[in-house]
Coordinates of N, CA and C in Angstrom, one line a residue:
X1 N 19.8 -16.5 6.2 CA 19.0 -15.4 5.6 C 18.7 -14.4 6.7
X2 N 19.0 -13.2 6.4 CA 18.6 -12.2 7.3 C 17.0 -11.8 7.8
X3 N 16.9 -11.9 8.4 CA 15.4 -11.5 8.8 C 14.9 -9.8 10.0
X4 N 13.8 -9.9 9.6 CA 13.2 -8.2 10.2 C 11.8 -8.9 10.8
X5 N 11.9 -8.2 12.0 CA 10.3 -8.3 12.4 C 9.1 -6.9 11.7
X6 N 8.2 -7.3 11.7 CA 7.6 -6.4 11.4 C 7.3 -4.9 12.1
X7 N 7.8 -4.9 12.9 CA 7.5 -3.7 13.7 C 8.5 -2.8 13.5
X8 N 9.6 -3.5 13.0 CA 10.7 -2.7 12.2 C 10.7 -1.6 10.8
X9 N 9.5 -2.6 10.2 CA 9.1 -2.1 9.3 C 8.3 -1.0 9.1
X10 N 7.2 -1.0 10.7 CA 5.9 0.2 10.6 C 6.3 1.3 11.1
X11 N 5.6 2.3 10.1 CA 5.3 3.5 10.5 C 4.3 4.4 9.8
X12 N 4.1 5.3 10.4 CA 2.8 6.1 10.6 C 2.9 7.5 10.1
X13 N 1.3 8.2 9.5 CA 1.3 9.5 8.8 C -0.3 10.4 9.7
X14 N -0.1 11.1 9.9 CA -1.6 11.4 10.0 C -1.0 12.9 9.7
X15 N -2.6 13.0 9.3 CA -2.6 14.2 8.1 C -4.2 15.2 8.3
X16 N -4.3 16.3 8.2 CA -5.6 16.8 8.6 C -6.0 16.9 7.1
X17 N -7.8 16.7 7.0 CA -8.3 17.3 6.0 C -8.5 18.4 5.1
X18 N -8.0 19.1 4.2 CA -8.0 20.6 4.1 C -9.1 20.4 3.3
X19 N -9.9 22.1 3.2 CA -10.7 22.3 1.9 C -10.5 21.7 0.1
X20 N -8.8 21.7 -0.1 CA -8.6 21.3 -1.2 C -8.0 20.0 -1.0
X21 N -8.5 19.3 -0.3 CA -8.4 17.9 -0.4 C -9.6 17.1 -0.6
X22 N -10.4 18.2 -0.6 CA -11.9 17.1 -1.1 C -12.6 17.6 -2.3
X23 N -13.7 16.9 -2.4 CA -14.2 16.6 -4.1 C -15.5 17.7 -4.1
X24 N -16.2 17.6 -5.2 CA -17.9 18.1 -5.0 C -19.1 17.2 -3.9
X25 N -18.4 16.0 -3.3 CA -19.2 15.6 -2.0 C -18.8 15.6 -0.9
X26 N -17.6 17.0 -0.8 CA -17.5 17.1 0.6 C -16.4 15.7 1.2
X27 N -16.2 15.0 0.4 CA -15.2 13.8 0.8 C -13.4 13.8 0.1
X28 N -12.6 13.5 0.8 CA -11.6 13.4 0.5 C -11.4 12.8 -0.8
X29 N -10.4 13.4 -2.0 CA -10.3 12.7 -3.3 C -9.8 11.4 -3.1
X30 N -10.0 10.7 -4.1 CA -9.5 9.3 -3.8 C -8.2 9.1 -4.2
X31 N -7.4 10.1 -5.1 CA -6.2 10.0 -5.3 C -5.6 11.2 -4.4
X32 N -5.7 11.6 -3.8 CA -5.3 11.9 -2.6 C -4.5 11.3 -1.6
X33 N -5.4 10.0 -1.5 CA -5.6 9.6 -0.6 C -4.4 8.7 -0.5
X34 N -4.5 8.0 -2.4 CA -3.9 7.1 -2.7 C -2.1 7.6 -2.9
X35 N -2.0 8.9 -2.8 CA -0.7 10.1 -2.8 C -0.1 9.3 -1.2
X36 N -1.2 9.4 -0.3 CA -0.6 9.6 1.2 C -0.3 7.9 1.3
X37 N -1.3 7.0 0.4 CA -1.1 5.4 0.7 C 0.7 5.4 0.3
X38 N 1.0 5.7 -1.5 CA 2.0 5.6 -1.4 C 3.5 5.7 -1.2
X39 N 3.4 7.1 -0.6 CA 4.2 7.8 0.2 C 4.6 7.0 1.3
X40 N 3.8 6.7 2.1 CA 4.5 5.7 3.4 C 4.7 4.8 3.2
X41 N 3.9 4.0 2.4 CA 4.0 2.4 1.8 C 5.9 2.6 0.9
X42 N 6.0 3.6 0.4 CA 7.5 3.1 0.2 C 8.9 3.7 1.3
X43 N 8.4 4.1 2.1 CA 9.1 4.6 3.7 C 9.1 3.0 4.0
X44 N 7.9 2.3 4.3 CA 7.9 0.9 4.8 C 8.8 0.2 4.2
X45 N 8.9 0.4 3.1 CA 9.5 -0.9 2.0 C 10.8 -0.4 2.0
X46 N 11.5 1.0 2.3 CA 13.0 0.8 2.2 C 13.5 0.9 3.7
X47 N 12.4 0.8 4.6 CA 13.1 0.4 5.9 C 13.1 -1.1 5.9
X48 N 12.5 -1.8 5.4 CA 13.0 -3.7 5.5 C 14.4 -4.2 4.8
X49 N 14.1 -3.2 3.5 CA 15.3 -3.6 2.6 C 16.6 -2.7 2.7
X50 N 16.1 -1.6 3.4 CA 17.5 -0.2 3.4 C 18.1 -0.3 2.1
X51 N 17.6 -0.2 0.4 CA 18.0 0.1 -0.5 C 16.8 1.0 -1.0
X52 N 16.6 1.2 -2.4 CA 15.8 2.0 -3.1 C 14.4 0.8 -3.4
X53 N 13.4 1.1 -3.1 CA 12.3 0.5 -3.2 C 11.5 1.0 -4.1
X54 N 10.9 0.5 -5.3 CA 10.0 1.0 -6.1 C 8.6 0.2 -6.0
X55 N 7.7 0.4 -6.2 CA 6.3 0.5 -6.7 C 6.4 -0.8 -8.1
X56 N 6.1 -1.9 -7.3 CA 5.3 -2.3 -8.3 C 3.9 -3.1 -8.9
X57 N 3.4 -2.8 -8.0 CA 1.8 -2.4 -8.0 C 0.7 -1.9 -6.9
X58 N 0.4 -1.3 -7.2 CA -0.9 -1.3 -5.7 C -2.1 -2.2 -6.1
X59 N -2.0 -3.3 -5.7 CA -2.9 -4.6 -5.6 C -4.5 -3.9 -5.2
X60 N -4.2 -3.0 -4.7 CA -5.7 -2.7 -4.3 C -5.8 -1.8 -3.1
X61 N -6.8 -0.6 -3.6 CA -7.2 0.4 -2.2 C -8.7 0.1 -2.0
X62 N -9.3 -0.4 -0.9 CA -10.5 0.0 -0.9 C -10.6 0.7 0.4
X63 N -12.0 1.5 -0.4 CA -12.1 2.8 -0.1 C -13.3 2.5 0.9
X64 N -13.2 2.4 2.2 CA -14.6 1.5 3.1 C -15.8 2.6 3.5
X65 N -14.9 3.7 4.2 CA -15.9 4.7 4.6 C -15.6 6.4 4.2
X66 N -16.5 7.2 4.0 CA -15.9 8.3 3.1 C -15.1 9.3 4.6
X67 N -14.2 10.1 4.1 CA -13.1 11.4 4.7 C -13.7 12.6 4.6
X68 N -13.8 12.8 6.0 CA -15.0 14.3 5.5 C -13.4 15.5 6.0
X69 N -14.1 16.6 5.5 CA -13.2 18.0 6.5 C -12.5 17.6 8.0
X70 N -14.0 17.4 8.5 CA -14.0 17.5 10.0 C -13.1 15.9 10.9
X71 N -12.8 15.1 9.7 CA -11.7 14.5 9.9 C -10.3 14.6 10.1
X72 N -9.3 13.3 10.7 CA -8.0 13.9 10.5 C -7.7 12.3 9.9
X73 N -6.7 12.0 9.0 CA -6.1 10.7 8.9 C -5.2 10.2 9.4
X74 N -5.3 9.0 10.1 CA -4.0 8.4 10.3 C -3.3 7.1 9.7
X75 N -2.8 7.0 8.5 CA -2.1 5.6 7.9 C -0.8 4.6 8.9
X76 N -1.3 3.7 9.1 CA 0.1 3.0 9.4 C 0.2 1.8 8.2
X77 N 1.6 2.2 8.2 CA 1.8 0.9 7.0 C 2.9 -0.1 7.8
X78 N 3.4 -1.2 7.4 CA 4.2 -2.3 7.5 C 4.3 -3.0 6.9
X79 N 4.8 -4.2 6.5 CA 5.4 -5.3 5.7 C 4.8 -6.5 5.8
X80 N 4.1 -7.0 5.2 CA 3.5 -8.2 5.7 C 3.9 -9.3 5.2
X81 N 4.5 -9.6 4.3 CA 5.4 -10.4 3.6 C 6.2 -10.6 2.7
X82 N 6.9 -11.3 2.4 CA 8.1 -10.9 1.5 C 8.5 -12.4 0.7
X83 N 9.1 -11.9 0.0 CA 9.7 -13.0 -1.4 C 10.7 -13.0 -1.0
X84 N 11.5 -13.1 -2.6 CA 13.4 -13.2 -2.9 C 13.3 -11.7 -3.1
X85 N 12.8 -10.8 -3.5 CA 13.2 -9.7 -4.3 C 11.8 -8.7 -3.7
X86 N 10.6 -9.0 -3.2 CA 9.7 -8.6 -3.4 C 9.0 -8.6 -1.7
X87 N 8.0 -7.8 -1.5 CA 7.7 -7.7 0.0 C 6.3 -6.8 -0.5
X88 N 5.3 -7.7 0.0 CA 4.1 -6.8 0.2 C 3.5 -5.7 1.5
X89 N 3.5 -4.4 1.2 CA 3.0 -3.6 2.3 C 1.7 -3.3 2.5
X90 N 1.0 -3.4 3.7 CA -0.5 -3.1 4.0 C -0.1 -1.7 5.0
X91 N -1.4 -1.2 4.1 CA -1.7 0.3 4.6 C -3.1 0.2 5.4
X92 N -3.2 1.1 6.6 CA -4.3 0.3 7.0 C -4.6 2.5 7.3
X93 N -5.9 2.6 6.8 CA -6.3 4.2 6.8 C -7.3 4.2 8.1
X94 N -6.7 5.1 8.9 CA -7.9 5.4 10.3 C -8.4 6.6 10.2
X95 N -9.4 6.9 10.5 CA -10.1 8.2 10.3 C -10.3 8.7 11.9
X96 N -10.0 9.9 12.7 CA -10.5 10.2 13.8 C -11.8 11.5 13.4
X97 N -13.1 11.8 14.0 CA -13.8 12.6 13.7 C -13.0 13.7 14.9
X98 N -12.7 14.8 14.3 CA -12.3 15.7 15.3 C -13.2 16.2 16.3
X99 N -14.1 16.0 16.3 CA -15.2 16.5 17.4 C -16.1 15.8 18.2
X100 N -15.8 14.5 17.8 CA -16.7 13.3 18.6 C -15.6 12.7 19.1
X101 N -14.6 12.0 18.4 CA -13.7 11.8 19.0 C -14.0 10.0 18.1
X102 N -14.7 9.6 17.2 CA -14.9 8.1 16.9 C -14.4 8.2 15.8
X103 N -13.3 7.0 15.5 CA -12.7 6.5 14.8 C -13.2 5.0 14.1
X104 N -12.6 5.0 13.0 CA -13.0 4.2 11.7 C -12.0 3.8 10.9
X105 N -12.2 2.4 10.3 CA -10.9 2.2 9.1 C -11.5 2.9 8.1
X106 N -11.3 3.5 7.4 CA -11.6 4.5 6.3 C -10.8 3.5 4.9
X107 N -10.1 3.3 5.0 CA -9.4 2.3 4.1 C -8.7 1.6 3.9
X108 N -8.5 0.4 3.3 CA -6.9 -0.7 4.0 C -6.3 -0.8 1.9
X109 N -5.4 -0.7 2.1 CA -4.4 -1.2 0.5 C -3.0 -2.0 1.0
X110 N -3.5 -2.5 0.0 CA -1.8 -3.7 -0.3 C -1.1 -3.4 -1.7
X111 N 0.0 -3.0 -1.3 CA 0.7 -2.8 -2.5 C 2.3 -3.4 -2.5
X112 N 2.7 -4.0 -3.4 CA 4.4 -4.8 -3.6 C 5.1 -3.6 -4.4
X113 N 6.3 -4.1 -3.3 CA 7.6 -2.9 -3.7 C 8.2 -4.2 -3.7
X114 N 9.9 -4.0 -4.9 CA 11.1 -4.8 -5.3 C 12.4 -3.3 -4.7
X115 N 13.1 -4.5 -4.0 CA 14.4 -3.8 -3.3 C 15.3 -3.6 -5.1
X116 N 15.6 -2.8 -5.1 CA 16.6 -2.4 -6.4 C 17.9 -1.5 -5.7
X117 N 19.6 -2.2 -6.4 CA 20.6 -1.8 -5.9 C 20.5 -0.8 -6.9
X118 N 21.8 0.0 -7.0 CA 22.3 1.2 -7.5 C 22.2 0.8 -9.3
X119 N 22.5 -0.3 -9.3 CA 22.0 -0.3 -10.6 C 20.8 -0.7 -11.4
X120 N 19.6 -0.5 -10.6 CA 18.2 -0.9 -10.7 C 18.5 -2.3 -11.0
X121 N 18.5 -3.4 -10.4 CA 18.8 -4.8 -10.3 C 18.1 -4.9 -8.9
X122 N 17.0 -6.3 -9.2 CA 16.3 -6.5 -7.9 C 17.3 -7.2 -6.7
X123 N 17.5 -7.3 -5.3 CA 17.6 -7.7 -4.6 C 17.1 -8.2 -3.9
X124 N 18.4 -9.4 -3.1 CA 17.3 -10.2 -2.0 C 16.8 -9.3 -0.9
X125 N 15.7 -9.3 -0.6 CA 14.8 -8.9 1.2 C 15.4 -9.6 2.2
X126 N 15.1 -9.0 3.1 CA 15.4 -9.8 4.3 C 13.8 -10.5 4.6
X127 N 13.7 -11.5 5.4 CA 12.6 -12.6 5.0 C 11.9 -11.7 6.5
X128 N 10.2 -11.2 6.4 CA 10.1 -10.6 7.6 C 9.3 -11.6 8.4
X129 N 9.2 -11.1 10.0 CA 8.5 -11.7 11.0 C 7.6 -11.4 11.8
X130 N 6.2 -11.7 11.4 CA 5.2 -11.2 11.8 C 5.0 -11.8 13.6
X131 N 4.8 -10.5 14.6 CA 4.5 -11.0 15.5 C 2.8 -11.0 16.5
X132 N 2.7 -9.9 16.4 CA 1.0 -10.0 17.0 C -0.1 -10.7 15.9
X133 N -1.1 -10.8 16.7 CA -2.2 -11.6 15.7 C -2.8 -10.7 14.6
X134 N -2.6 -9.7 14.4 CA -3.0 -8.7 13.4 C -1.9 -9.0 12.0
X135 N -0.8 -9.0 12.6 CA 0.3 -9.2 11.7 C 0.7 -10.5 11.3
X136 N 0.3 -11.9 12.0 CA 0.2 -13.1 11.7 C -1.0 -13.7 10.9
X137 N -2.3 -12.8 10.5 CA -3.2 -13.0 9.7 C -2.4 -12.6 8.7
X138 N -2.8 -11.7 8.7 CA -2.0 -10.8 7.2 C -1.0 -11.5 6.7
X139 N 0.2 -12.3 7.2 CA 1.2 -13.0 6.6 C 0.6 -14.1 6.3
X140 N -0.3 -14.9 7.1 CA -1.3 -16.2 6.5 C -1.8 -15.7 5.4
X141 N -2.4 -14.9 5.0 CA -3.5 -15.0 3.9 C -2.6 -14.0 2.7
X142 N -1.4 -14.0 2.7 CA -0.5 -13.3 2.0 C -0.1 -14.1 0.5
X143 N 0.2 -15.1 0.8 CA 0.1 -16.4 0.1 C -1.2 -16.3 -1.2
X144 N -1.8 -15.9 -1.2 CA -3.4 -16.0 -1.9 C -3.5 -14.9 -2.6
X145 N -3.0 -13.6 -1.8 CA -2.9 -12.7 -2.2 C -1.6 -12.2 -3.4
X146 N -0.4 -13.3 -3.2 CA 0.5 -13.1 -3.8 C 0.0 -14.0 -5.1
X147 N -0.7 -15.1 -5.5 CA -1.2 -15.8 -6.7 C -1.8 -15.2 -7.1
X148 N -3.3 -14.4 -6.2 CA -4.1 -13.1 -7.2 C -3.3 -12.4 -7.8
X149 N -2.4 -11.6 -7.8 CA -1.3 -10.8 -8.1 C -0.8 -11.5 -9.5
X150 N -0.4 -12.6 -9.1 CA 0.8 -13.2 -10.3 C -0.7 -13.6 -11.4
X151 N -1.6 -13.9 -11.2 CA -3.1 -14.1 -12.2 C -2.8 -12.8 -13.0
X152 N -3.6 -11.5 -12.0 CA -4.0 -10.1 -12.9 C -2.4 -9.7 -13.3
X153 N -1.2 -9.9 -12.9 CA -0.4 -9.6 -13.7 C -0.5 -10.5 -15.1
X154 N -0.3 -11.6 -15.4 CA -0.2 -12.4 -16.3 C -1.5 -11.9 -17.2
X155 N -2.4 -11.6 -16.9 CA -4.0 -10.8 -17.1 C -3.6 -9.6 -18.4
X156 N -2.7 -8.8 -17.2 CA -2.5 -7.3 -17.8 C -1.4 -7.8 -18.6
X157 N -0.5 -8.1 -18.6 CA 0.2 -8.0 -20.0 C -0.3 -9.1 -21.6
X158 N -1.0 -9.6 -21.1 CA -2.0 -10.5 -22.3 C -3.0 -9.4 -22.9
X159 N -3.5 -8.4 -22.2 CA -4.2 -7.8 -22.5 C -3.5 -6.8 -23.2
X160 N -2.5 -6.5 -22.5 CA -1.4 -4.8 -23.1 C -1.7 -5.3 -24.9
X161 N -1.0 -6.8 -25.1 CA -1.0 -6.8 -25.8 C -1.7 -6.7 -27.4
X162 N -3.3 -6.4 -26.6 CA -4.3 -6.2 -27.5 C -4.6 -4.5 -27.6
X163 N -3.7 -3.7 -27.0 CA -3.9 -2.2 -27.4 C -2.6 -1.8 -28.1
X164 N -3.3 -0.8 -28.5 CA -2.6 0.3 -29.6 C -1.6 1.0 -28.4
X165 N -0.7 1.6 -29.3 CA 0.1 2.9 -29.0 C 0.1 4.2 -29.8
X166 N -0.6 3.6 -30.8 CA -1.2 5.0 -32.0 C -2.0 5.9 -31.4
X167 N -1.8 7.3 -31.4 CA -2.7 8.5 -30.9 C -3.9 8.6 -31.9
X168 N -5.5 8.7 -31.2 CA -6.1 9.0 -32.7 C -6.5 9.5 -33.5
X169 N -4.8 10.8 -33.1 CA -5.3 11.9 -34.4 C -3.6 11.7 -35.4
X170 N -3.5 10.4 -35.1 CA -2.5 10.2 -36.0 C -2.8 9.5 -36.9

């Protein structure tokens, strides 16, 4: 089985704050934010697999500390684990204050991309390899986080099936 270390996988965005990137509290929008999460998070995901990577789910952004103006961001994402078909990426958000100079995680997300060939058909990943202790946690506690996942999926489509598709001015 082919395998990738993870460092193969990371890479990085930093991005300055503009005026129209924040809200009525002076803080960066949260889908903004979540634009820049997954933009690189799928850069990550087709550098493991070098096919077309899609989105299928973002397991979760939390949002730890707020994004002012006078910020700049920096995302690094990587691969922290992988299936047959399936590989979870962690985005980890750094905030630098441009004028003090002190930095913060401003926000971490995990989101799963599926490698898909030319004819949208999932493919195998290559199995990755986590090597510093930052990236050896994350692959430990990946496991846990892949059963939460397979729960609120099985969750959400039990539920789908208790909504309408009727508009209700039909």
């Amino acid at each position: 089985m082919e395998q990738k270390y993870v460092k193969e996988t990371r890479c990085f965005k930093t991005s300055r704050v503009f005026p129209l990137d924040v809200n009525n509290h002076n803080t960066m929008f949260g889908g903004k934010l979540m634009s820049l999460i997954d933009d690189i998070a799928s850069i990550t995901a087709s550098k493991l697999c070098r096919v077309t990577a899609v989105t299928a789910s973002t397991d979760s952004v939390d949002f730890l500390k707020p994004i002012r103006p006078t910020d700049y961001v920096s995302l690094e994402s990587f691969v922290t684990w992988t299936g047959r078909t399936s590989m979870e990426v962690f985005v980890k958000v750094i905030t630098e204050d441009l004028r003090s100079g002190k930095r913060d995680i401003a926000a971490t997300s995990f989101l799963t991309f599926v490698g898909m060939d030319e004819n949208n058909v999932p493919v195998p990943v290559p199995r990755i390899v986590p090597e510093t202790e930052e990236e050896r946690k994350l692959n430990e506690t990946a496991g846990h986080r892949a059963e939460m996942r397979k729960i609120r999926r099985d969750e959400s489509k039990k539920f789908a099936d208790y909504l309408i598709t009727r508009y209700p001015w039909e």
